[in-house]
Amino acid sequence: MARKLSFLLAINEAMHQEMARDESVIVLGEDIAGGAGGSAGNDEAWGGALGATQGLKTKYPNRVLDTPISESAFIGAAVGAAAAGMRPIAELMFVDFMGVCFDQIYNQAAKFRYMFGGNAVTPVVIRTMYGAGLRAASQHSQTLYPLFAHIPGLKVVIPSNPYDAKGLLIQAIRDNDPIVFFEHKALYELEGEVPEESYTIPFGEANIVREGSDVTIVAVGRMVQQSLIAAETLAAEGISVEIVDPRTISPLDEDTIYESVENTGRLVIVDEAHPRCSFASDVGALVAQNAFHALTAPIRMVTAPHSPVPFSPSLEDLFVPSPEKIAAAVRGVMNAKAGARR
Amino acid sequence: MGIQPELRLQMYETMLRIRRFEEETAALFAAGDLPGFVHLSIGQEAVPTGICAALDPADTITATHRGHGHILAKGADMGRMMAELMGKRTGYCAGKGGSMHISSLDLGVLGANGILGAGQPIAVGAALSARLLGEERISVTFFGEGASAQGGVHEAMNLAAVWKLPVVFVAEINGWAELSPYSDHVSVPSLVDRAAGYGIDAASVDGTDVEAVLDGAREAVERCRSGEGPVLLEARTQRWHGHFEGDRQLYRPEGEVAALPELYDPLVLQSDRLLELGIASEAELDAIERRVAEEVAEAVLFGRNSPESAPEDALLHVYSTDGRGGAA
């Protein structure tokens, strides 16, 4: 029986192993050590907002930098350090804070290589928490990866389980391009089999999480877990669901999505982001352009609404795509006919 | 420390190279031979020249949108710069950067930046990498009064101060934040007044006098190298041209621009000094002038004769691999 580890500890282990392997790997962010800059009290009292960086400061005191609350400065410093020989992992505590440092990500890190004629590498990883479910209200709950996936030069990684979290993070740290690595808050406790040894998962290779023949669901991050629950319910009704988890949305493994849709003829995309100009709309458009002939029913998207994330627990529960909503969408495409009105 | 005669002469030549390169750039732009946005630093040549004369080749800089002088002073080849301005394949950025983004990691130029206040956090990162890698190099970042209002500048100064990193923040104060005078954007008489807020050392120098800039730079660099943390160095200078080429500067008082060369010419100041001290003769200065003119002419020729970018270059270098992630 393979060892089980939580999503959180899988991420922690990936950083430990890469810091041991490569001295140029550094970690910087707010409250990632003691929560007091490491200069007072216990260095390991905190270890990041949810503890992902626990134990790193004690082991690598010079390479773990607890920063001021100053995202523009420390994300920018990570970008500059990357261009000057390091492999920084910067923790942007909540992706909602991108607003105060986005220039360093999309105008600087993403463009160095291209804008400088291929002469620069910027191997920086920005780890960030996303997603609703913690009653954290509008400014600490968003799912903003579509904004990053839109930018050429950035790679966008969204693990859905502990095994992928470790392998994808190690790949990200070794990659020479700027990476934004999205960790869903509600997944940190999720347990799964994670090998102790170091391993990588290549970007742009989707994982077929569950095989099926009637409907393809494409989902990332926490939505993969929600879709798995829905698929169980649907299986009991005789509907066979295939779940494709692209794992990275930039680069995107389009081929695996098309192949799955060729087999099932039906597509439901599940995305916790807002519906407009999103991952869901992107996949929908790609399939409509490149695999339309295979579709026997209209494409359906199950997404959060076009509204900020509400605080009220009852409203937040309505905001996040639920297994029930996903199952309903699947039943909908099973009953629909291509060309029929909605 | 005194300034060696060779260095005095060399700084004159560097300033002349910047001046003539930019005059040619202005002429080419006016003739419609250069695409895009061009921001010139004519009148400010002493600042990058004096600063870079205090640096080692391994030291890094971040430059600004008005950055031709910074990059030439750091040792750039004029031909590859002109080719970049023309968008040619042989340019420093293979024609993909243009005037505002010239970079050369080999020369320690971590990019000229089109975003005000973006270079400063990057410079902090370069200094951080130097410390962690155990390298002696320091990090210099240029900005002006316009960028001085940006959050990135404040955050970078605070972070560099908290971490005691070897960063020289060079405030190149040319009197203008784009199209507005200094006093419309800055509430203190000198940026030096802000240094206390970060707990860092600061000094102000005459940015028209290359030797005053060098003296200030040497002191700042020395402090950084000895591990005492960042320094803010303000250089008061003058911008002769507009914010961008084509800007007629109608917002400036009548006669002000015309009077600038008479009052604030770093080249005249230095050539007078060289003649007075007997470091160079008129004939020697003329020889430098001819050499630089030739270099500029060759640079233009190199640019013109260089191949255009090919369509297949357009999608090159977006990622370091095919986009699927390559191991280090």
XYZ file of C-alpha atoms in Angstrom:
670
model
C 0.000 0.000 0.000
C 1.548 3.208 -1.112
C 1.991 6.060 1.298
C -0.839 8.572 1.658
C -0.216 12.278 1.984
C -2.401 15.358 2.037
C -2.330 17.865 -0.837
C -0.714 20.355 1.564
C 2.068 17.995 2.614
C 2.646 16.931 -0.981
C 3.396 20.556 -1.826
C 5.551 20.910 1.267
C 7.502 17.781 0.353
C 8.064 18.952 -3.221
C 9.666 22.168 -1.942
C 11.772 20.313 0.622
C 13.077 17.913 -2.001
C 13.830 20.589 -4.583
C 15.579 22.837 -2.055
C 17.751 19.892 -1.083
C 18.504 19.073 -4.711
C 19.234 22.573 -6.024
C 20.808 25.389 -4.036
C 19.451 28.013 -6.397
C 15.896 27.266 -5.241
C 14.726 29.919 -2.781
C 11.334 30.551 -1.203
C 9.925 33.949 -0.411
C 6.596 35.304 0.722
C 4.547 36.702 3.550
C 4.476 34.825 6.859
C 6.141 31.805 5.288
C 8.446 31.335 8.254
C 7.634 32.230 11.822
C 5.142 34.880 10.957
C 7.498 37.346 12.581
C 10.053 37.532 9.844
C 11.927 34.756 11.537
C 13.625 37.296 13.766
C 11.382 36.787 16.765
C 9.831 33.733 18.312
C 9.605 30.345 16.672
C 10.622 30.128 13.013
C 8.177 27.314 12.520
C 5.246 28.785 14.380
C 3.438 29.511 11.161
C 4.925 28.335 7.856
C 2.653 30.175 5.452
C -0.994 31.054 5.741
C -1.960 27.372 5.744
C 1.414 25.868 6.592
C 2.688 24.821 3.171
C 6.192 26.120 3.897
C 6.530 24.469 7.327
C 10.030 23.327 8.167
C 11.801 25.072 5.294
C 13.150 28.038 7.269
C 14.836 25.858 9.885
C 16.470 23.723 7.240
C 17.435 26.509 4.841
C 17.620 29.693 6.902
C 19.262 31.813 4.189
C 17.125 30.601 1.328
C 13.720 31.134 2.929
C 12.846 34.809 3.054
C 9.931 36.096 5.050
C 8.922 39.309 3.287
C 7.194 42.543 4.190
C 3.568 42.844 3.068
C 4.757 44.197 -0.206
C 3.758 41.959 -3.110
C 4.998 44.259 -5.822
C 8.460 44.302 -4.237
C 8.874 40.630 -3.409
C 7.207 39.186 -6.496
C 9.324 41.633 -8.511
C 12.407 40.638 -6.543
C 11.639 36.994 -7.297
C 11.408 37.853 -10.987
C 14.672 39.807 -10.860
C 16.421 37.054 -8.914
C 15.182 34.525 -11.486
C 16.662 36.584 -14.294
C 19.919 36.736 -12.319
C 20.544 33.078 -11.571
C 18.093 31.849 -8.921
C 15.007 29.616 -9.036
C 12.641 31.438 -6.716
C 9.335 30.121 -5.455
C 7.286 33.149 -4.460
C 4.151 32.640 -2.419
C 1.361 35.014 -3.356
C -0.786 34.207 -0.350
C -4.142 34.627 -2.098
C -4.413 35.035 -5.873
C -6.814 37.865 -5.127
C -3.705 39.910 -4.259
C -2.517 39.804 -7.869
C -3.962 43.275 -8.257
C -1.093 44.833 -6.323
C 1.701 43.039 -8.198
C 0.356 41.931 -11.556
C 2.754 44.138 -13.517
C 5.702 42.100 -12.306
C 3.976 38.924 -13.476
C 2.449 39.795 -16.840
C 4.592 42.709 -18.050
C 7.905 41.572 -16.624
C 8.277 37.827 -15.958
C 6.028 36.760 -18.829
C 7.752 38.967 -21.400
C 11.446 38.871 -20.545
C 12.272 35.957 -22.766
C 10.385 37.211 -25.815
C 11.015 40.931 -25.416
C 14.732 40.355 -24.882
C 15.022 38.262 -28.011
C 15.346 34.891 -26.308
C 18.320 35.946 -24.206
C 16.661 35.737 -20.784
C 15.281 32.911 -18.711
C 12.929 33.661 -15.848
C 12.505 30.451 -13.865
C 10.141 31.750 -11.205
C 7.229 29.859 -9.652
C 4.411 31.833 -8.105
C 2.427 29.576 -5.782
C -0.967 30.963 -4.938
C -4.193 29.960 -3.202
C -7.488 30.283 -5.026
C -11.106 29.332 -4.794
C -14.224 29.680 -2.719
C -15.528 27.582 0.155
C -13.806 29.050 3.205
C -16.329 31.849 3.804
C -13.473 34.210 2.994
C -15.670 36.666 1.045
C -15.045 38.561 -2.166
C -11.346 39.405 -1.888
C -9.962 36.070 -0.672
C -11.982 33.517 -2.651
C -11.578 34.152 -6.343
C -10.662 31.769 -9.139
C -8.563 33.983 -11.367
C -6.507 31.581 -13.481
C -8.142 32.647 -16.754
C -6.497 36.049 -16.355
C -3.077 34.396 -16.261
C -3.755 31.842 -18.986
C -4.517 34.743 -21.307
C -0.921 35.965 -21.086
C 1.621 34.454 -23.500
C 4.817 33.525 -21.673
C 3.137 32.321 -18.486
C 2.396 28.684 -17.736
C -0.628 28.002 -15.582
C -0.768 24.886 -13.435
C -3.818 23.715 -11.463
C -3.373 20.398 -9.632
C -6.476 18.502 -8.547
C -4.960 15.893 -6.193
C -1.901 15.296 -3.966
C -0.033 13.142 -6.488
C -0.307 15.753 -9.211
C 0.440 18.585 -6.776
C 3.856 17.154 -5.956
C 4.841 16.119 -9.475
C 3.638 19.306 -11.090
C 5.317 21.536 -8.499
C 8.660 19.800 -8.966
C 8.259 20.182 -12.727
C 7.412 23.866 -12.212
C 10.514 24.499 -10.118
C 12.745 22.880 -12.759
C 11.030 24.637 -15.660
C 12.757 27.658 -17.186
C 9.606 29.713 -17.706
C 7.489 31.696 -15.251
C 4.794 29.505 -13.730
C 1.683 30.398 -11.780
C 0.761 27.429 -9.605
C -2.827 27.412 -8.312
C -3.697 25.604 -5.081
C -7.350 25.344 -4.098
C -7.874 26.064 -0.407
C -10.486 23.352 -0.095
C -8.074 20.714 -1.453
C -5.287 21.060 1.128
C -6.761 18.383 3.385
C -7.429 15.963 0.545
C -5.389 12.771 0.938
C -4.019 10.583 -1.787
C -1.169 8.284 -2.718
C 2.093 10.181 -3.099
C 5.426 8.430 -3.667
C 8.221 9.538 -1.362
C 10.754 9.829 -4.132
C 10.968 12.868 -6.333
C 9.094 12.766 -9.671
C 7.817 15.193 -12.289
C 4.650 15.422 -14.332
C 5.115 17.118 -17.715
C 3.022 20.168 -18.550
C 0.434 19.992 -21.292
C -0.455 16.353 -20.648
C -4.011 15.834 -19.486
C -4.953 13.094 -17.083
C -8.018 10.970 -17.731
C -9.212 10.778 -14.153
C -12.135 8.501 -14.924
C -12.917 6.685 -18.104
C -16.406 6.705 -19.569
C -18.333 6.545 -22.811
C -21.390 8.838 -22.702
C -20.210 12.316 -21.706
C -16.836 14.032 -21.402
C -16.335 16.344 -18.451
C -13.352 18.685 -18.632
C -12.453 20.139 -15.244
C -9.433 21.394 -13.287
C -8.497 21.795 -9.633
C -11.248 21.286 -7.110
C -13.809 20.889 -9.895
C -12.256 17.528 -10.746
C -13.193 16.305 -7.269
C -16.707 17.725 -7.600
C -17.052 16.025 -10.987
C -15.931 12.669 -9.549
C -18.760 12.841 -7.023
C -21.217 13.695 -9.786
C -19.909 10.839 -11.922
C -20.643 8.323 -9.151
C -24.239 9.520 -8.920
C -24.611 9.382 -12.702
C -23.100 5.909 -12.921
C -25.900 4.675 -10.678
C -28.311 6.107 -13.251
C -26.526 4.311 -16.075
C -24.680 7.347 -17.445
C -20.989 6.757 -18.090
C -18.871 9.885 -17.574
C -15.278 10.416 -18.675
C -13.381 13.073 -16.730
C -10.453 14.834 -18.376
C -8.208 16.898 -16.099
C -5.841 19.017 -18.238
C -3.738 19.787 -15.104
C -2.201 22.763 -16.893
C -4.417 25.192 -18.787
C -1.420 26.862 -20.406
C -0.095 24.854 -22.131
C -3.367 23.009 -22.774
C -3.534 19.412 -23.976
C -6.188 19.954 -26.631
C -5.689 16.584 -28.281
C -6.776 14.531 -25.272
C -9.932 16.659 -24.987
C -10.774 16.176 -28.681
C -10.124 12.437 -28.480
C -12.420 12.089 -25.508
C -15.167 14.108 -27.199
C -14.763 11.986 -30.353
C -15.534 8.961 -28.182
C -18.406 10.362 -26.144
C -19.961 12.933 -28.477
C -20.902 15.159 -25.534
C -19.016 17.780 -23.541
C -19.600 19.439 -20.175
C -16.961 21.852 -18.901
C -16.806 22.503 -15.168
C -14.997 25.616 -13.978
C -15.047 27.526 -10.705
C -14.080 30.717 -12.548
C -16.639 33.181 -13.867
C -18.124 32.139 -17.196
C -17.045 34.960 -19.518
C -13.688 34.757 -21.347
C -12.745 31.848 -19.123
C -11.113 28.425 -19.194
C -14.580 26.942 -19.739
C -15.427 29.234 -22.630
C -11.992 28.622 -24.129
C -12.365 24.833 -24.110
C -15.915 25.181 -25.438
C -14.714 27.346 -28.320
C -11.824 25.002 -29.140
C -14.071 21.943 -29.269
C -16.673 23.807 -31.321
C -13.972 24.759 -33.815
C -12.021 21.530 -33.953
C -14.338 18.666 -32.982
C -17.788 19.961 -33.921
C -18.419 16.944 -36.132
C -18.163 14.676 -33.091
C -20.785 16.488 -31.029
C -24.224 14.944 -30.698
C -25.413 17.537 -28.198
C -24.690 21.206 -27.430
C -21.690 21.941 -25.228
C -22.612 22.871 -21.653
C -20.603 24.921 -19.128
C -21.079 24.622 -15.384
C -19.401 27.630 -13.825
C -19.627 30.129 -11.021
C -21.922 33.030 -11.889
C -20.781 36.412 -13.192
C -20.744 37.910 -9.700
C -18.208 38.482 -6.938
C -17.919 35.658 -4.400
C -20.519 36.264 -1.671
C -19.666 35.955 2.016
C -22.980 34.549 3.215
C -22.428 30.780 3.595
C -25.733 29.951 1.968
C -24.944 32.181 -1.010
C -21.354 30.962 -1.313
C -22.626 27.382 -1.489
C -24.782 28.418 -4.430
C -21.805 30.142 -6.072
C -19.541 27.085 -6.357
C -20.449 24.487 -9.006
C -21.775 21.564 -6.985
C -21.883 17.860 -7.859
C -25.660 18.268 -8.170
C -25.345 21.044 -10.755
C -22.709 19.088 -12.649
C -24.916 15.978 -12.671
C -27.873 18.031 -13.895
C -25.800 19.447 -16.769
C -24.698 15.942 -17.756
C -28.298 14.704 -17.740
C -29.145 17.747 -19.851
C -26.671 16.909 -22.596
C -27.737 13.267 -22.501
C -31.261 14.376 -23.375
C -30.288 17.138 -25.824
C -29.868 16.857 -29.561
C -27.322 18.800 -31.583
C -29.059 21.574 -33.477
C -32.034 21.554 -31.116
C -32.974 24.757 -29.339
C -32.102 25.017 -25.706
C 40.067 58.899 -4.757
C 41.001 61.106 -7.673
C 39.869 60.542 -11.204
C 42.512 59.277 -13.600
C 43.038 61.404 -16.727
C 42.219 58.419 -18.954
C 38.901 57.964 -17.214
C 38.098 61.679 -17.511
C 38.679 61.470 -21.224
C 36.876 58.174 -21.546
C 33.789 59.548 -19.810
C 33.798 62.454 -22.249
C 33.828 60.013 -25.120
C 31.039 57.930 -23.605
C 28.876 61.016 -23.211
C 29.655 62.040 -26.778
C 28.700 58.563 -28.005
C 25.356 58.833 -26.238
C 24.785 62.361 -27.587
C 25.615 61.584 -31.182
C 23.745 58.276 -31.125
C 20.633 59.997 -29.874
C 20.951 62.957 -32.258
C 21.094 60.468 -35.091
C 18.128 58.631 -33.584
C 16.160 61.883 -33.475
C 17.013 62.605 -37.108
C 16.075 59.115 -38.247
C 12.819 59.275 -36.322
C 11.951 62.686 -37.764
C 12.628 61.332 -41.252
C 10.201 58.474 -40.591
C 12.982 55.889 -40.656
C 12.359 54.553 -37.118
C 9.120 52.916 -35.995
C 7.484 53.221 -32.606
C 8.054 55.333 -29.525
C 11.408 56.980 -28.900
C 12.409 58.760 -25.679
C 15.730 60.591 -25.720
C 18.062 61.515 -22.887
C 19.995 64.301 -24.607
C 21.244 66.644 -21.869
C 21.351 63.808 -19.306
C 24.442 62.001 -20.607
C 26.528 62.670 -17.489
C 24.248 60.582 -15.263
C 24.558 57.114 -16.821
C 28.157 57.823 -17.791
C 29.257 58.793 -14.284
C 27.300 55.972 -12.660
C 28.483 53.211 -14.987
C 32.086 54.437 -14.721
C 31.912 53.435 -11.057
C 30.687 49.913 -11.837
C 32.354 46.591 -12.547
C 31.281 44.661 -15.645
C 29.473 42.092 -13.459
C 27.315 44.735 -11.761
C 23.788 44.846 -13.097
C 21.559 47.761 -14.037
C 17.915 48.211 -14.854
C 17.280 50.996 -17.336
C 14.231 53.036 -18.202
C 12.199 53.877 -21.295
C 14.702 56.756 -21.650
C 17.496 54.228 -21.485
C 19.809 54.454 -24.516
C 22.397 56.275 -22.392
C 22.280 53.721 -19.593
C 22.906 50.866 -21.980
C 25.619 52.553 -24.024
C 27.376 53.564 -20.801
C 27.238 49.925 -19.651
C 29.188 49.003 -22.748
C 26.656 48.266 -25.458
C 27.545 48.049 -29.108
C 26.040 50.938 -31.040
C 25.321 48.888 -34.148
C 23.258 46.294 -32.294
C 21.438 49.122 -30.514
C 20.590 50.882 -33.756
C 19.499 47.561 -35.275
C 17.174 47.066 -32.305
C 15.691 50.535 -32.777
C 15.022 49.563 -36.378
C 13.409 46.271 -35.316
C 16.043 44.216 -37.072
C 17.045 40.649 -36.361
C 20.604 41.619 -35.380
C 19.453 43.930 -32.591
C 20.064 43.234 -28.927
C 16.572 41.762 -28.616
C 16.385 40.323 -32.135
C 14.118 43.246 -32.984
C 11.445 42.182 -30.516
C 12.159 44.775 -27.849
C 12.740 48.082 -29.558
C 13.917 51.336 -28.018
C 12.097 50.857 -24.703
C 13.249 47.307 -23.928
C 16.889 46.935 -24.914
C 18.572 44.400 -22.707
C 21.791 42.459 -22.620
C 22.335 39.992 -19.837
C 25.956 39.643 -20.914
C 26.476 43.324 -20.162
C 24.460 43.135 -16.944
C 21.552 45.060 -18.419
C 18.411 43.463 -16.943
C 16.232 45.306 -19.366
C 15.181 48.787 -20.148
C 11.633 48.965 -18.883
C 8.592 50.581 -20.402
C 6.745 50.457 -17.096
C 7.657 53.153 -14.604
C 8.528 51.772 -11.208
C 8.936 48.187 -12.461
C 12.720 48.072 -12.629
C 13.232 48.701 -8.929
C 11.816 45.437 -7.511
C 13.694 43.586 -10.260
C 16.917 45.298 -9.188
C 16.251 44.215 -5.598
C 15.964 40.653 -6.876
C 19.258 40.940 -8.746
C 20.920 42.134 -5.534
C 19.309 39.291 -3.604
C 20.679 36.760 -6.078
C 24.151 38.292 -5.734
C 24.031 37.858 -1.972
C 22.700 34.299 -2.112
C 25.210 33.250 -4.760
C 28.016 34.874 -2.785
C 28.889 37.209 -5.641
C 30.362 40.678 -5.150
C 28.221 42.351 -7.760
C 25.862 45.151 -6.884
C 22.618 46.246 -8.494
C 21.884 49.703 -9.879
C 18.447 50.905 -10.885
C 17.644 54.103 -12.750
C 14.352 55.955 -12.402
C 13.091 59.535 -12.526
C 10.754 61.833 -10.663
C 7.842 60.394 -12.615
C 8.481 56.854 -11.380
C 9.237 58.166 -7.908
C 5.479 58.283 -7.330
C 5.057 54.612 -8.184
C 4.430 52.059 -5.454
C 7.052 49.739 -6.856
C 9.791 52.275 -6.138
C 8.701 52.726 -2.531
C 8.246 49.010 -1.950
C 11.616 48.222 -3.485
C 13.424 50.808 -1.356
C 11.799 49.467 1.779
C 12.560 45.849 0.926
C 16.164 46.605 -0.031
C 16.564 48.509 3.240
C 14.979 45.761 5.374
C 17.213 43.142 3.762
C 20.263 45.482 3.547
C 20.792 44.604 -0.089
C 23.433 46.208 -2.340
C 21.185 48.378 -4.505
C 21.966 51.883 -5.722
C 18.727 53.674 -6.525
C 19.663 56.370 -9.032
C 17.030 59.087 -9.196
C 17.640 60.849 -12.467
C 15.784 64.092 -11.872
C 15.435 65.880 -15.192
C 12.758 68.331 -14.086
C 9.877 66.546 -15.759
C 7.540 63.675 -15.053
C 6.494 63.031 -18.646
C 4.700 66.296 -19.432
C 4.443 67.735 -15.920
C 6.996 69.638 -13.863
C 8.685 68.028 -10.861
C 6.719 70.103 -8.354
C 3.382 68.834 -9.677
C 4.318 65.266 -8.772
C 6.767 65.454 -5.872
C 6.044 67.208 -2.587
C 9.612 67.517 -1.300
C 12.417 69.681 -2.740
C 14.672 66.670 -3.229
C 14.136 62.901 -3.271
C 16.916 62.759 -0.700
C 14.281 63.967 1.753
C 12.484 60.664 1.372
C 15.468 58.501 2.270
C 14.943 58.899 6.029
C 11.573 57.219 5.585
C 13.326 54.052 4.468
C 16.283 54.410 6.782
C 18.742 54.536 3.917
C 21.607 56.869 3.046
C 21.115 59.377 0.286
C 23.026 62.078 -1.543
C 22.340 64.556 -4.313
C 24.795 65.403 -7.057
C 24.950 67.791 -10.004
C 23.807 65.567 -12.822
C 25.292 67.833 -15.456
C 28.808 67.262 -14.136
C 29.973 63.754 -14.961
C 32.772 63.911 -12.396
C 30.373 64.915 -9.617
C 28.174 61.984 -10.628
C 31.168 59.650 -10.602
C 32.206 60.829 -7.133
C 28.710 60.275 -5.775
C 28.462 56.920 -7.521
C 31.791 55.723 -6.162
C 30.705 56.516 -2.637
C 27.351 54.789 -3.093
C 28.916 51.743 -4.734
C 31.548 51.461 -2.023
C 28.862 51.530 0.641
C 26.867 48.851 -1.140
C 29.846 46.594 -1.688
C 30.825 46.782 1.949
C 27.400 45.418 2.910
C 25.922 48.546 4.433
C 22.734 48.306 2.417
C 21.067 50.355 -0.305
C 21.754 53.969 -1.199
C 19.640 56.564 -2.943
C 21.631 58.806 -5.241
C 19.842 61.758 -6.770
C 21.315 63.391 -9.863
C 19.740 66.703 -10.888
C 19.865 67.020 -14.632
C 18.020 68.535 -17.598
C 15.918 67.014 -20.346
C 16.465 68.892 -23.590
C 14.038 66.957 -25.745
C 10.393 66.204 -25.085
C 9.027 63.257 -23.170
C 8.923 61.447 -26.509
C 10.135 62.380 -29.957
C 7.395 64.464 -31.506
C 6.517 66.097 -28.196
C 6.803 69.816 -28.948
C 7.054 70.677 -25.246
C 4.462 73.453 -25.477
C 4.054 73.068 -21.721
C 7.513 74.500 -21.063
C 8.095 78.247 -20.595
C 9.067 80.023 -23.777
C 12.801 80.110 -24.337
C 13.580 77.545 -21.640
C 14.458 74.713 -23.962
C 16.535 76.930 -26.236
C 18.574 78.145 -23.270
C 19.420 74.677 -21.963
C 22.509 73.937 -24.103
C 24.085 77.206 -23.034
C 23.453 76.555 -19.339
C 23.605 72.794 -18.890
C 25.734 70.939 -21.381
C 27.601 68.071 -19.731
C 29.785 67.719 -22.814
C 30.925 71.340 -22.831
C 31.531 71.208 -19.082
C 33.772 68.181 -19.464
C 35.575 69.262 -22.624
C 36.376 72.649 -21.044
C 37.733 70.814 -18.027
C 39.853 68.479 -20.148
C 41.322 71.405 -22.077
C 41.882 73.479 -18.961
C 43.671 70.670 -17.142
C 45.704 69.871 -20.213
C 44.339 66.325 -20.347
C 43.357 66.704 -23.977
C 44.037 69.147 -26.775
C 41.498 70.553 -29.220
C 42.965 68.252 -31.820
C 42.487 65.216 -29.609
C 38.879 66.149 -28.907
C 38.340 66.604 -32.636
C 39.742 63.141 -33.191
C 37.278 61.721 -30.667
C 34.484 63.589 -32.428
C 35.453 62.061 -35.762
C 35.756 58.592 -34.279
C 32.318 58.803 -32.709
C 30.791 60.184 -35.913
C 32.210 57.225 -37.740
C 30.877 54.804 -35.144
C 27.403 56.295 -35.462
C 27.520 56.159 -39.254
C 28.599 52.539 -39.122
C 25.862 51.733 -36.623
C 23.217 53.169 -38.941
C 24.666 51.277 -41.861
C 24.731 48.063 -39.835
C 21.117 48.587 -38.872
C 19.985 49.386 -42.399
C 21.832 46.424 -43.901
C 20.616 43.986 -41.284
C 17.902 41.501 -42.209
C 14.306 42.109 -41.235
C 12.729 39.696 -38.783
C 11.196 36.709 -40.542
C 7.556 35.711 -39.989
C 8.695 32.488 -38.323
C 10.436 34.574 -35.643
C 7.095 35.889 -34.406
C 6.284 32.890 -32.218
C 9.863 32.176 -31.210
C 10.918 32.686 -27.587
C 7.459 32.934 -26.058
C 8.536 29.952 -23.949
C 11.882 28.355 -23.317
C 10.594 25.101 -24.799
C 7.621 24.118 -26.900
C 5.522 25.300 -23.975
C 5.294 21.916 -22.324
C 7.996 22.552 -19.823
C 11.638 21.673 -20.041
C 13.728 20.533 -17.140
C 16.554 22.769 -16.017
